[in-house]
XYZ file of C-alpha atoms in Angstrom:
423
model
C 0.034 -0.079 0.002
C 2.955 1.900 -0.460
C 2.048 5.572 -1.248
C -2.085 4.617 -1.014
C -3.775 7.217 0.399
C -5.877 5.936 3.788
C -8.717 7.173 5.273
C -10.476 6.882 8.718
C -13.540 8.011 9.984
C -13.630 8.751 13.440
C -17.277 9.210 14.652
C -18.649 9.339 18.280
C -21.165 7.375 19.738
C -24.884 8.204 20.000
C -23.071 12.019 20.658
C -25.189 14.074 22.826
C -25.983 11.581 24.785
C -22.651 10.763 25.727
C -21.815 14.672 25.953
C -24.748 14.510 28.728
C -23.035 11.719 30.420
C -19.190 13.217 30.867
C -20.086 15.391 33.042
C -23.222 13.438 34.879
C -21.065 10.053 36.014
C -25.254 9.236 37.065
C -26.078 7.997 33.464
C -23.091 6.137 32.621
C -25.099 3.040 32.065
C -28.929 3.672 32.204
C -30.405 4.507 28.902
C -30.907 8.712 28.214
C -32.739 10.786 24.999
C -31.986 14.324 24.321
C -35.227 16.152 22.816
C -35.580 18.674 19.962
C -35.905 22.384 20.797
C -38.790 23.198 22.908
C -39.111 19.004 24.269
C -40.493 18.275 21.505
C -39.330 15.027 19.828
C -36.377 12.293 20.806
C -33.456 13.192 18.493
C -30.553 11.239 19.725
C -30.938 7.723 22.154
C -28.071 5.792 24.131
C -27.293 2.584 23.409
C -29.693 1.331 26.283
C -32.936 3.699 25.236
C -32.576 1.938 21.614
C -32.487 -1.106 23.350
C -35.903 -0.255 24.891
C -37.600 0.779 21.982
C -37.432 4.427 22.432
C -38.321 5.432 18.825
C -36.266 8.028 16.943
C -38.071 11.447 16.601
C -40.850 10.152 18.717
C -43.274 12.949 20.070
C -42.261 13.153 24.016
C -45.437 13.521 24.896
C -45.966 10.296 23.834
C -42.740 8.232 25.279
C -42.754 10.108 28.520
C -44.886 7.220 30.236
C -43.041 4.520 29.159
C -39.805 6.462 29.762
C -40.634 6.727 32.924
C -41.256 3.193 34.016
C -38.475 2.103 32.133
C -35.824 4.937 34.295
C -35.153 6.887 31.171
C -33.556 10.260 31.573
C -34.108 12.848 29.091
C -32.350 15.858 28.297
C -32.967 19.427 27.034
C -30.925 19.953 23.651
C -27.590 21.519 25.304
C -25.703 23.249 22.326
C -23.568 24.941 23.377
C -22.500 22.032 25.667
C -22.652 19.732 22.645
C -20.344 22.862 20.694
C -17.576 22.484 22.562
C -17.458 19.205 23.441
C -17.328 18.927 19.492
C -14.605 21.266 19.435
C -12.182 19.643 21.359
C -13.143 16.102 20.032
C -11.832 17.412 16.286
C -8.608 19.005 18.202
C -7.661 15.904 20.003
C -8.335 14.495 16.791
C -6.048 17.130 14.462
C -3.328 16.630 17.030
C -2.494 13.611 16.080
C -3.717 13.183 12.544
C -1.210 14.635 9.537
C -5.224 16.380 8.491
C -8.390 16.110 9.662
C -11.689 16.782 7.443
C -14.686 17.163 10.337
C -18.169 15.631 8.497
C -20.214 16.382 11.437
C -20.012 17.556 14.775
C -19.582 14.292 15.636
C -17.615 13.045 13.099
C -15.039 13.604 10.941
C -12.185 12.483 8.521
C -8.885 11.320 9.113
C -6.533 10.733 6.921
C -3.834 7.799 8.436
C -1.289 7.789 5.003
C 1.668 7.328 6.260
C 1.251 5.826 9.464
C 2.807 1.784 9.849
C 0.762 0.385 12.426
C -2.953 1.687 11.704
C -4.999 -0.103 14.029
C -2.539 0.214 16.944
C -2.732 4.415 16.280
C -6.444 4.431 15.758
C -6.958 3.054 18.952
C -4.524 5.350 20.301
C -7.106 8.158 19.847
C -9.951 6.129 20.627
C -7.579 6.267 24.452
C -7.065 9.212 24.680
C -10.574 10.083 23.502
C -11.762 7.966 26.576
C -9.232 9.904 28.870
C -9.269 13.262 28.222
C -12.416 13.707 27.366
C -14.683 11.320 28.448
C -16.261 10.839 24.493
C -15.959 7.163 22.722
C -15.779 6.658 19.316
C -15.895 3.581 16.710
C -12.718 4.158 14.161
C -13.005 2.670 10.330
C -9.853 2.581 8.149
C -9.212 1.917 4.807
C -8.206 2.217 1.690
C -12.012 4.516 0.364
C -13.891 6.975 2.716
C -17.450 4.607 1.434
C -15.088 1.904 3.107
C -13.516 3.652 5.500
C -17.134 4.097 6.193
C -18.387 0.577 6.314
C -15.439 -0.282 8.591
C -16.660 2.394 11.203
C -20.469 0.748 11.769
C -18.631 -2.952 11.941
C -16.480 -1.193 14.910
C -19.548 -0.038 16.654
C -21.914 -3.162 15.731
C -19.138 -6.267 16.843
C -17.753 -5.730 19.883
C -15.164 -8.241 19.012
C -13.248 -4.851 17.170
C -12.615 -3.358 20.187
C -14.260 0.022 18.652
C -11.673 -0.235 15.683
C -11.669 -1.785 12.501
C -8.592 -1.830 9.905
C -9.791 -2.452 6.754
C -7.213 -2.310 4.318
C -6.833 -5.563 3.359
C -8.229 -7.109 -0.106
C -9.451 -10.364 1.599
C -11.536 -8.821 5.183
C -12.674 -5.843 2.657
C -14.322 -8.863 0.548
C -15.241 -10.237 4.543
C -17.782 -7.921 4.876
C -18.769 -6.396 2.196
C -20.150 -9.411 1.961
C -22.010 -9.617 5.582
C -22.891 -5.904 5.617
C -26.637 -4.919 3.727
C -26.766 -2.446 1.342
C -28.493 0.187 3.900
C -26.075 0.034 6.013
C -23.302 1.539 2.312
C -22.949 5.498 2.432
C -25.402 6.910 1.151
C -27.743 5.109 0.310
C -30.523 5.856 1.297
C -33.700 3.747 1.632
C -35.578 4.535 -1.551
C -31.853 3.901 -3.273
C -32.153 0.483 -1.428
C -35.415 -0.361 -2.607
C -34.418 0.233 -6.302
C -31.406 -1.865 -5.205
C -33.013 -5.016 -3.977
C -35.519 -4.886 -7.553
C -32.046 -5.812 -8.528
C -31.390 -8.292 -5.973
C -28.506 -5.891 -5.049
C -29.007 -6.595 -1.287
C -25.612 -6.635 0.489
C -22.421 -3.886 0.211
C -20.780 -7.191 -1.859
C -23.006 -7.550 -4.894
C -23.710 -4.079 -5.400
C -19.745 -3.370 -5.440
C -19.365 -6.448 -8.031
C -22.775 -5.010 -10.331
C -22.451 -4.334 -13.532
C -21.102 -0.579 -13.878
C -23.025 0.581 -16.914
C -26.104 -0.601 -15.208
C -25.479 1.082 -12.017
C -24.450 4.186 -13.960
C -28.292 3.880 -16.183
C -30.508 3.050 -13.489
C -28.786 5.131 -10.754
C -26.602 7.983 -12.352
C -22.571 8.587 -11.442
C -22.744 8.567 -7.947
C -24.204 5.073 -6.818
C -21.574 4.228 -9.635
C -18.805 5.914 -7.848
C -19.538 4.227 -4.171
C -19.818 0.962 -6.117
C -16.498 1.409 -7.326
C -15.270 3.110 -3.770
C -16.242 -0.430 -2.023
C -14.246 -2.431 -4.711
C -10.772 -0.332 -2.981
C -10.965 2.617 -5.849
C -10.444 5.788 -4.377
C -13.101 8.377 -5.360
C -13.640 10.514 -3.178
C -10.722 13.215 -2.242
C -9.709 14.691 1.008
C -9.704 18.158 1.959
C -8.920 20.114 5.009
C -11.855 21.799 5.427
C -16.253 21.559 4.162
C -16.980 23.665 0.561
C -18.894 26.826 1.727
C -22.556 26.942 2.903
C -24.369 28.811 -0.034
C -26.751 29.480 2.614
C -27.220 29.899 5.727
C -30.554 29.491 8.225
C -31.196 30.108 11.643
C -34.911 29.780 13.294
C -36.312 28.399 16.730
C -39.406 27.640 17.271
C -40.305 30.326 20.501
C -40.804 29.088 23.631
C -44.414 30.021 23.961
C -46.504 31.747 21.196
C -45.877 35.448 20.891
C -48.351 38.064 18.958
C -46.837 41.431 20.071
C -44.486 42.521 17.166
C -41.361 43.598 19.546
C -40.400 40.115 21.703
C -40.919 38.203 17.401
C -38.151 41.656 16.800
C -35.844 40.182 20.287
C -36.270 36.753 18.819
C -35.140 37.592 14.803
C -31.852 39.791 16.134
C -30.952 36.927 18.271
C -30.764 34.901 15.503
C -29.524 37.339 12.549
C -26.265 37.692 15.121
C -26.176 33.555 15.163
C -26.339 33.071 11.175
C -23.805 35.919 10.694
C -21.298 34.607 13.139
C -21.883 31.107 10.829
C -21.304 33.933 7.697
C -18.330 35.265 8.851
C -16.801 31.548 10.372
C -16.634 30.550 6.247
C -15.447 34.140 5.810
C -18.306 34.668 3.321
C -20.289 38.211 2.301
C -24.196 37.456 1.945
C -25.998 39.237 -0.574
C -29.901 38.789 0.073
C -31.769 38.120 2.709
C -35.242 36.763 3.374
C -37.289 36.883 6.385
C -40.056 34.509 7.608
C -42.351 34.765 10.191
C -45.619 31.878 10.761
C -47.850 30.367 13.160
C -47.875 26.741 13.874
C -49.142 25.471 11.078
C -50.935 22.611 13.013
C -52.961 25.444 15.117
C -56.110 24.683 16.169
C -56.479 27.779 18.578
C -56.413 30.265 15.693
C -56.040 31.509 12.108
C -53.391 30.158 10.526
C -50.237 32.630 9.089
C -47.030 32.066 7.284
C -45.469 34.286 5.430
C -42.074 35.350 4.051
C -39.767 38.269 2.388
C -36.900 38.056 0.440
C -34.749 41.423 0.255
C -31.711 42.473 -1.599
C -28.907 44.102 1.008
C -27.576 47.276 -0.558
C -24.043 45.705 -1.301
C -22.415 42.546 -0.412
C -21.709 42.613 3.399
C -21.130 40.010 6.572
C -21.522 42.946 9.287
C -24.459 41.814 11.751
C -25.717 45.544 12.046
C -26.640 45.795 8.280
C -28.060 42.196 8.165
C -29.987 43.398 10.968
C -31.226 46.543 10.274
C -32.757 44.923 6.419
C -34.104 41.716 8.677
C -36.290 43.732 11.040
C -37.370 46.122 8.224
C -38.307 43.016 6.216
C -40.261 41.397 9.552
C -42.012 45.203 9.719
C -43.839 44.500 6.184
C -44.777 40.926 6.585
C -46.219 41.050 10.267
C -50.199 41.356 10.833
C -51.414 41.575 14.298
C -53.957 39.257 15.631
C -51.888 35.766 15.244
C -49.800 33.358 17.607
C -46.950 32.852 16.919
C -44.930 30.158 16.899
C -41.256 30.724 14.867
C -39.622 33.534 12.947
C -36.185 32.881 11.127
C -33.421 34.328 8.440
C -31.892 32.792 5.467
C -28.330 34.743 4.015
C -28.973 33.977 0.634
C -26.634 34.499 -2.409
C -22.993 33.988 -0.370
C -19.856 34.764 -2.471
C -16.283 35.915 -1.073
C -14.724 39.238 -0.731
C -13.770 40.230 -3.957
C -16.049 37.720 -6.218
C -18.522 40.394 -7.004
C -17.140 43.584 -8.940
C -18.596 46.645 -6.296
C -21.680 49.213 -6.953
C -19.694 52.269 -7.561
C -23.150 54.015 -6.052
C -24.118 51.215 -3.128
C -23.307 53.019 -0.041
C -19.586 52.297 1.851
C -19.654 50.087 4.618
C -19.374 51.175 7.653
C -15.730 52.950 9.045
C -13.741 50.052 10.562
C -16.998 46.639 10.527
C -14.713 44.273 9.340
C -12.146 45.123 12.709
C -15.358 45.477 14.806
C -17.015 42.055 14.308
C -13.549 40.577 14.061
C -13.274 40.824 18.020
C -16.523 40.371 18.766
C -16.103 36.866 16.744
C -12.827 36.346 19.220
C -14.567 37.562 22.933
C -17.441 35.167 22.069
C -15.116 33.047 21.064
C -13.025 32.643 23.601
C -15.876 34.547 26.523
C -18.923 31.457 25.497
C -21.118 32.448 22.633
C -23.414 35.404 23.627
C -20.964 37.456 26.082
C -21.301 40.519 23.653
C -24.481 40.512 21.407
C -26.634 42.849 19.854
C -28.567 45.232 23.160
C -32.064 44.321 21.519
C -32.037 40.685 22.919
C -32.236 40.686 26.458
C -30.475 38.212 28.765
C -34.221 36.375 29.619
C -35.821 36.615 27.088
C -39.678 35.512 26.903
C -39.441 33.927 23.666
C -36.764 31.336 24.190
C -36.804 27.523 23.811
C -38.754 25.773 26.482
C -35.641 23.462 27.466
C -36.893 22.388 31.016
C -34.648 19.514 31.690
C -31.745 21.512 30.433
C -28.074 20.008 32.160
C -25.598 22.513 32.884
C -22.732 24.198 30.217
C -20.220 23.012 33.157
C -17.707 23.425 30.018
C -18.385 27.107 29.189
C -20.047 28.949 31.820
C -18.456 29.460 35.224
C -21.002 29.744 37.030
C -22.129 26.383 36.157
C -18.627 24.847 36.162
C -19.060 21.649 38.126
C -18.249 21.698 42.064
C -15.725 18.855 44.067
C -16.260 18.739 47.387
C -13.010 17.393 49.746
């Protein structure tokens, strides 16, 4: 395998639930679920909760009694905690690998090219993450991303692997491909799996050895690429980071219905601030925004309302203040009294990179020092915790905030919530 690129997929086990357990040792062996915004639905389950039959996406009110009888612990979504733990996990990976590509909040591709003992190094990463952070992970290693993803699935499924599986050997690849159902192949959804089953393709091995021309004609180039990757032909390269998003949205359900314009303006200010922060993080500028306002679509206590407005910015910008001023104007145009609103949203569109768009000579000039100001705000919030510096319109304890009745402490990012130890 001299000179051949080696990929590793490092995936945190039941990430949200594992984050909750890090600071709460009493939850280690108890079934745990994490709920969506406003404690609505189950969005994460520990292995113990899965064994009890708690379904992903189940409305909390429907499974509350079942969970109570089975001793399942429910926690509200604690995104501040999850983001901080994710950053710590990624830093450890970056220190132990030549390069990483963050794939999502709980998984990343690692470049293991040139490492002599792949399995031993994978176990060293796994042990360090468990020791320093308390995060359990599964690690799959192979010669293509698709094979590494499949190896990761096997590392989690079979305890004999110890959570790490080196799948660079062709003989081992064949054995796993014959065992793996087609639904476990990266990128194969329910609909694709059903279509493949109609062609009598039920395993990863059968897909890898099916006629390439028929796959391309029936499913397109993406399925052809997947089949080639399963055969060990690398078609999906390694990058140091994800491409910039083409649009950025920030939106949450209100904790309680809102009827007045003032608190909705506060919520919109908070959402714009978060969206602009993401915009600057990827080095982009925004040219167009869309503001949305709606009632609950299944509202039974009043009339329904759902409206959006799209507005163009005078010039591409990532200045929170410029975007917010336009967003507030748009909100004022679509707001109507007499409704019980459940949600507002901001969508940043027509994103571009600095220098990609020819500036308009007649457009208003950017505020002096705006770029530096936004940079300082982001630096302080990264160091001291999100929201340390924020738009003055956003109150410290807003009435529209998400309902999170079972929120765990943010013990890694808030001084007042740091875990105390008694001597």
